[in-house]
XYZ file of C-alpha atoms in Angstrom:
471
model
C 96.064 36.304 98.732
C 98.547 39.052 97.895
C 98.865 41.865 100.486
C 100.173 45.332 99.551
C 102.736 47.029 101.731
C 104.491 50.285 100.872
C 108.117 49.381 101.475
C 111.308 50.640 99.921
C 113.468 47.699 100.958
C 114.322 46.804 97.371
C 117.490 46.265 95.482
C 117.240 49.778 94.054
C 116.858 51.354 97.459
C 119.696 49.284 98.901
C 121.963 50.256 96.047
C 121.074 53.905 96.520
C 122.018 53.612 100.179
C 125.351 52.118 99.252
C 126.021 54.862 96.741
C 125.169 57.552 99.253
C 127.438 56.046 101.859
C 130.276 55.910 99.349
C 129.986 59.641 98.846
C 128.896 59.549 95.219
C 126.871 62.362 93.631
C 123.112 61.985 93.342
C 120.922 63.291 90.571
C 117.263 63.151 89.661
C 116.690 60.869 86.684
C 114.407 61.920 83.866
C 112.305 58.811 84.343
C 110.725 57.414 87.498
C 112.171 58.769 90.743
C 112.729 56.395 93.635
C 111.600 57.986 96.848
C 114.741 56.615 98.446
C 115.569 56.358 102.142
C 114.598 59.978 102.819
C 110.961 59.656 101.724
C 109.338 56.338 102.446
C 105.739 55.693 101.601
C 103.521 56.915 104.376
C 105.700 60.011 104.941
C 104.260 63.393 104.084
C 104.295 64.215 100.394
C 103.154 67.218 98.403
C 99.738 66.800 96.860
C 98.396 68.930 94.054
C 95.653 71.455 94.761
C 93.151 71.799 91.964
C 92.171 73.647 89.916
C 95.291 75.059 88.303
C 95.306 78.773 87.586
C 94.078 80.791 85.744
C 91.391 78.155 84.921
C 90.210 79.639 81.633
C 90.089 83.277 82.725
C 93.015 84.263 80.487
C 95.860 82.510 78.698
C 99.378 82.735 80.099
C 102.487 82.912 77.964
C 105.724 81.801 79.645
C 105.062 82.857 83.261
C 108.475 83.821 84.585
C 108.045 84.693 88.271
C 105.472 84.855 91.036
C 105.357 86.181 94.583
C 102.835 86.207 97.414
C 102.249 89.511 99.185
C 101.542 89.602 102.899
C 97.883 90.449 102.247
C 97.508 87.202 100.294
C 97.542 88.595 96.757
C 99.674 86.628 94.283
C 101.547 88.618 91.640
C 102.551 86.785 88.451
C 105.016 87.958 85.795
C 103.322 86.855 82.566
C 106.405 87.516 80.488
C 105.186 86.456 77.054
C 102.069 88.618 77.358
C 104.072 91.605 78.714
C 102.041 92.070 81.879
C 101.802 91.440 85.606
C 98.635 89.653 86.733
C 97.217 89.693 90.267
C 95.315 86.751 91.789
C 93.483 86.427 95.067
C 93.823 83.241 97.121
C 90.870 81.715 95.284
C 92.671 82.064 91.960
C 90.473 84.872 90.653
C 92.281 87.525 88.629
C 91.859 90.986 90.144
C 90.708 93.542 87.615
C 90.856 97.331 88.065
C 89.301 97.091 91.549
C 89.144 94.236 94.012
C 86.266 93.322 96.330
C 87.378 96.003 98.786
C 87.417 98.817 96.241
C 91.210 98.922 95.965
C 92.276 100.276 92.597
C 95.254 100.411 90.261
C 95.810 96.754 89.353
C 95.100 97.318 85.651
C 98.179 99.541 85.398
C 100.340 96.471 85.975
C 99.135 94.978 82.704
C 100.759 97.711 80.640
C 103.954 99.030 82.238
C 105.633 101.449 79.800
C 109.343 100.889 79.194
C 111.453 103.706 80.607
C 113.458 104.199 77.409
C 110.576 103.365 75.013
C 107.247 104.457 76.599
C 105.221 103.263 73.612
C 106.250 99.674 74.433
C 105.275 97.567 77.426
C 107.889 95.691 79.398
C 108.048 91.883 79.480
C 108.535 91.239 83.228
C 110.991 88.577 84.366
C 111.246 89.197 88.130
C 109.093 90.497 90.993
C 109.537 91.429 94.665
C 107.479 93.135 97.365
C 108.616 94.925 100.524
C 106.962 95.727 103.850
C 105.636 99.027 102.461
C 103.738 97.090 99.758
C 106.070 98.372 97.058
C 106.012 95.986 94.100
C 109.316 95.934 92.217
C 109.434 94.709 88.625
C 112.440 93.933 86.416
C 112.484 92.914 82.757
C 116.097 91.928 81.956
C 116.893 95.545 81.083
C 118.968 98.017 83.096
C 115.833 99.528 84.679
C 113.769 98.709 87.783
C 110.107 99.701 88.139
C 108.016 100.228 91.275
C 104.288 100.357 92.021
C 102.824 100.827 95.483
C 99.703 98.830 96.287
C 98.866 100.698 99.505
C 99.135 104.152 97.912
C 96.870 103.015 95.079
C 94.405 101.620 97.597
C 93.925 104.871 99.518
C 94.837 107.440 96.832
C 97.011 110.571 96.845
C 95.542 113.939 97.813
C 98.583 116.159 97.125
C 102.314 116.094 96.336
C 105.009 118.254 97.940
C 106.909 120.268 95.321
C 109.257 121.970 97.772
C 109.826 122.823 101.418
C 112.411 124.132 103.849
C 114.593 122.258 106.280
C 114.793 123.801 109.731
C 117.710 122.666 111.830
C 116.483 122.494 115.402
C 120.033 122.837 116.782
C 121.298 125.833 114.783
C 117.973 127.446 113.887
C 119.036 127.686 110.238
C 116.373 127.238 107.579
C 117.092 126.406 103.939
C 114.770 125.735 101.004
C 115.177 122.453 99.064
C 113.305 120.556 96.371
C 111.579 117.340 97.418
C 113.733 115.168 95.161
C 116.944 116.516 96.742
C 115.819 115.973 100.324
C 118.035 112.924 100.862
C 121.110 114.918 99.772
C 120.284 117.966 101.904
C 119.100 116.333 105.131
C 121.323 116.560 108.198
C 120.726 115.316 111.731
C 118.282 117.537 113.591
C 116.450 118.801 110.488
C 112.671 119.057 110.378
C 110.497 119.851 107.373
C 108.660 123.176 107.373
C 106.963 125.520 104.886
C 105.776 122.728 102.569
C 104.416 123.698 99.148
C 101.705 121.266 98.034
C 100.350 120.530 94.574
C 97.099 118.796 93.650
C 97.972 118.651 89.957
C 96.368 115.439 88.565
C 99.339 114.802 86.281
C 101.788 114.772 89.197
C 99.547 112.520 91.225
C 98.915 110.057 88.375
C 102.642 109.762 87.673
C 103.168 108.510 91.232
C 100.189 106.151 91.250
C 101.189 104.368 88.051
C 104.216 102.043 87.799
C 107.304 104.239 87.515
C 111.040 103.976 87.249
C 112.705 103.256 90.600
C 116.308 102.706 89.514
C 118.190 102.821 86.245
C 121.866 102.639 85.345
C 121.009 105.168 82.610
C 120.618 107.874 85.294
C 124.104 108.957 86.494
C 122.755 110.446 89.755
C 121.639 106.943 90.800
C 125.138 105.470 90.486
C 128.508 105.755 92.178
C 131.944 105.815 90.626
C 132.641 102.211 91.614
C 129.723 100.797 89.599
C 132.125 100.119 86.746
C 132.314 100.825 83.052
C 129.363 100.530 80.679
C 126.657 100.614 83.384
C 123.989 100.576 80.677
C 125.066 96.984 79.884
C 123.537 95.677 83.126
C 120.632 93.279 82.692
C 118.467 92.877 85.799
C 116.380 89.711 85.520
C 115.531 89.106 89.202
C 114.945 91.254 92.288
C 114.584 90.788 96.064
C 113.491 93.431 98.592
C 114.534 94.109 102.193
C 113.372 96.738 104.649
C 115.824 96.759 107.590
C 113.763 97.609 110.655
C 116.542 99.347 112.595
C 118.086 101.390 109.794
C 115.272 103.700 108.678
C 116.603 107.106 107.650
C 116.493 109.461 104.661
C 119.621 107.698 103.432
C 118.319 104.151 103.801
C 114.628 103.415 104.165
C 115.098 100.021 102.548
C 117.165 97.984 100.118
C 116.634 95.887 97.011
C 119.007 93.371 95.489
C 119.239 92.859 91.739
C 120.574 89.886 89.777
C 122.709 91.365 86.999
C 122.797 88.632 84.343
C 124.988 90.589 81.942
C 128.643 89.721 81.415
C 129.209 91.325 84.846
C 127.468 88.400 86.635
C 126.866 89.999 90.046
C 124.297 90.844 92.710
C 123.729 94.593 92.982
C 122.572 96.340 96.155
C 120.409 99.447 95.688
C 119.251 101.552 98.665
C 116.056 103.603 98.847
C 116.230 107.391 98.580
C 113.300 109.582 99.580
C 111.929 110.999 96.366
C 108.452 112.502 96.813
C 106.530 113.471 99.938
C 102.790 112.939 99.491
C 99.628 113.408 101.510
C 97.297 110.459 101.115
C 93.532 110.698 100.989
C 93.511 109.514 104.611
C 95.558 112.562 105.650
C 98.682 110.469 106.238
C 102.003 111.829 104.970
C 104.246 109.308 103.293
C 107.559 109.271 101.439
C 107.817 107.572 98.047
C 111.243 106.444 96.935
C 113.749 106.020 94.183
C 116.917 103.950 94.365
C 120.641 104.604 94.366
C 123.418 102.078 93.879
C 125.225 101.182 97.090
C 127.525 98.212 96.483
C 127.851 94.673 95.134
C 126.582 91.925 97.428
C 128.215 89.132 95.395
C 130.531 89.115 92.395
C 131.359 86.979 89.390
C 132.971 83.588 89.885
C 132.449 79.826 89.817
C 132.887 78.974 93.499
C 130.465 78.919 96.414
C 128.906 82.332 97.009
C 129.897 83.746 93.617
C 127.689 84.583 90.658
C 127.496 82.935 87.247
C 124.410 83.587 85.083
C 121.969 84.408 87.916
C 118.276 83.616 87.456
C 116.432 84.059 90.767
C 116.705 85.997 94.041
C 114.981 85.743 97.408
C 115.458 87.515 100.712
C 114.374 85.654 103.854
C 112.669 88.016 106.275
C 112.239 85.354 108.934
C 115.794 84.798 110.092
C 117.701 86.841 112.692
C 120.736 86.797 110.432
C 119.283 88.016 107.096
C 119.964 85.646 104.223
C 120.017 86.280 100.486
C 119.300 83.297 98.230
C 120.118 83.191 94.539
C 119.907 80.622 91.765
C 121.930 80.488 88.571
C 122.604 78.595 85.355
C 126.397 78.858 85.236
C 129.021 76.314 86.141
C 129.189 74.484 89.463
C 126.887 75.541 92.299
C 123.390 76.383 91.074
C 121.743 77.388 94.362
C 123.351 79.696 96.904
C 122.679 81.331 100.245
C 124.825 84.131 101.627
C 124.665 85.989 104.921
C 123.994 89.697 104.541
C 125.703 90.252 107.884
C 129.033 88.626 107.048
C 128.715 88.467 103.219
C 129.929 84.865 103.480
C 128.540 81.745 101.837
C 126.126 80.217 104.317
C 125.601 76.512 103.516
C 127.697 73.470 104.462
C 129.821 72.307 101.541
C 128.589 68.748 102.140
C 124.902 69.745 101.878
C 122.779 67.930 99.287
C 121.925 71.301 97.751
C 125.632 71.769 96.968
C 125.863 68.515 95.013
C 127.291 69.637 91.676
C 125.302 67.049 89.721
C 121.980 67.305 91.509
C 120.353 70.511 90.241
C 120.043 71.263 86.542
C 118.828 74.450 84.898
C 117.784 76.139 88.138
C 115.487 79.111 87.447
C 114.336 80.149 90.908
C 114.839 79.715 94.628
C 112.769 80.653 97.680
C 112.268 79.739 101.347
C 109.271 79.354 103.634
C 108.726 80.783 107.116
C 110.637 77.862 108.647
C 113.687 78.388 106.463
C 113.030 75.350 104.241
C 114.459 76.040 100.788
C 112.665 75.342 97.503
C 114.576 75.170 94.224
C 113.221 74.705 90.701
C 115.150 71.834 89.135
C 113.894 73.117 85.807
C 115.487 70.681 83.371
C 114.264 67.761 85.473
C 110.719 69.220 85.624
C 110.492 69.159 89.403
C 110.869 71.388 92.483
C 113.081 70.153 95.309
C 112.708 71.023 98.987
C 115.760 71.254 101.254
C 116.169 71.813 104.973
C 117.610 75.136 106.251
C 121.021 73.432 106.179
C 120.611 72.258 102.582
C 119.687 68.599 103.242
C 117.233 67.128 100.740
C 113.708 66.616 102.119
C 111.239 65.838 99.331
C 110.135 66.548 95.776
C 107.334 68.876 94.741
C 105.472 68.214 91.508
C 105.618 64.465 91.127
C 103.029 61.705 90.992
C 103.355 58.323 92.652
C 103.625 55.067 90.765
C 103.072 51.813 92.642
C 104.962 48.808 91.269
C 104.086 45.330 92.511
C 107.185 43.289 93.310
C 108.480 40.645 95.707
C 111.374 40.213 98.059
C 112.799 37.228 99.884
C 112.570 37.132 103.675
C 115.249 34.996 105.312
C 114.507 33.421 108.718
C 117.301 31.685 110.671
C 116.359 29.551 113.672
C 119.332 27.736 115.132
C 120.910 25.801 112.281
C 117.777 25.953 110.139
C 117.327 28.584 107.440
C 114.063 29.192 105.628
C 113.198 31.513 102.791
C 109.828 33.126 102.226
C 108.785 35.093 99.177
C 106.791 38.162 100.206
C 104.588 40.229 97.919
C 105.040 43.948 98.337
C 104.906 47.209 96.428
C 107.514 49.763 95.472
C 106.526 53.418 95.420
C 108.265 55.570 92.833
C 107.828 59.258 92.103
C 107.390 60.366 88.507
C 108.199 63.978 87.503
C 105.213 64.198 85.159
C 103.279 67.180 86.576
C 105.492 70.147 85.687
C 107.131 71.228 82.461
C 110.142 73.536 82.847
C 109.043 75.169 86.128
C 110.241 78.771 86.046
C 109.482 80.099 89.524
C 108.416 78.993 92.988
C 106.898 80.758 96.011
C 105.942 79.457 99.468
C 103.253 80.975 101.697
C 101.131 79.611 104.546
C 102.024 76.013 103.752
C 101.166 76.266 100.052
C 103.798 75.993 97.320
C 103.030 77.999 94.171
C 104.869 77.018 90.980
C 104.938 78.970 87.729
C 104.758 75.991 85.374
C 106.259 77.851 82.427
C 106.192 75.014 79.909
C 102.479 74.412 80.520
C 101.589 78.124 80.924
C 99.835 77.760 84.259
C 100.235 78.135 88.014
C 100.191 74.861 89.951
C 99.758 74.709 93.730
C 100.839 72.016 96.193
C 100.283 71.277 99.852
C 101.732 68.714 102.224
C 99.491 65.692 102.593
C 99.433 66.195 106.378
C 97.903 69.646 105.830
C 95.133 68.469 103.505
C 91.768 68.019 105.170
C 89.861 65.016 103.852
C 86.229 64.652 104.916
C 85.024 61.065 104.690
C 81.294 60.469 104.811
C 80.284 57.610 107.141
C 78.989 54.534 105.409
C 75.404 53.457 105.974
């Protein structure tokens, strides 16, 4: 009678151990994937959560990015259909209003291009900040913003002008709302506000609008470089520093400039419009202004070469910026925003020059575990916070019956026993050119671009299986 045991003590596994110990590079083959010494059968694996999205509601066309907001909504850049879709956790697409009466989601399906309003942008990258600002980029030199909270509660009025009263000198001076960030000095307070309830002004702030553009000279600095209009922003990450809130810096976004410049651009918030919400709350809306370059062109660790994805990790004391790229050498990076230095060990699996191929996106979960789309190999890889490989996401298991010889030595006697066993291999047959990945509350969301769907995964230890007792 043949028994089945899930063991990886096979010639293949032994050889892989030898190769690893010799310091050779590892790569994911296009065929079956051996789980190897790091993932033996019985360890936790990622299982697929069905159904896939959008489950017949609409058809996707090359989904390029997705993010999960803190309220649980999932935003998807449906690039080929030139729209941003919004899902709830059940996979239902949110229309103009959700179950709570929140409005404005339909505007994300038709975002007018800044330099060609009759056309709709084809989004390639998304990010959200703590203020529920949704940032959208489309591989142009423009960045768009839409605020979910403001749309939820509505705008009652917009400030068109006011005066700044300096509490130390007693001087009062009139300024326009858009110039507040230039005029503000320490000790100023806002007085004599002129409010407008003009529907056109209000609608222009509720709809997606331009946040930053290299076509607007006032948003740049002299050190941005020549031909700023040549920038091509294809990915974005958002950061709201908790201890640096001021008219000059209420937050920061980072942009992947995939033009010939090959760099990561830092843009700081500037207070743009003061509004009174329908709740009576006063709130500043923002535009951006170029601050500096967080990383520059190059082929070494921490430099930029054809960037594709960006992620900012809110959950670390030392803020980290992650970026993926298609250029030569290192395809997944992490830099410290405190020191600006590369922040992964050079010996980490994630730094293996031959491991990752065609990386389109990178993200991290609340524990700092890193997820990278190995796009050409049709799989997502998970790494530890230090870049050590942990497991694959988006594979199925194949069990292969085999045998091995067990040698028993007793004194001078040696006996050999043939043992039936099984080899577990992982096959990258679930995903097709995964374009983006997001992690939230233990669930991994993958924009499966080649199959035009969103696929979700969960660790097997987190999946609840109810087994009915037998009669």
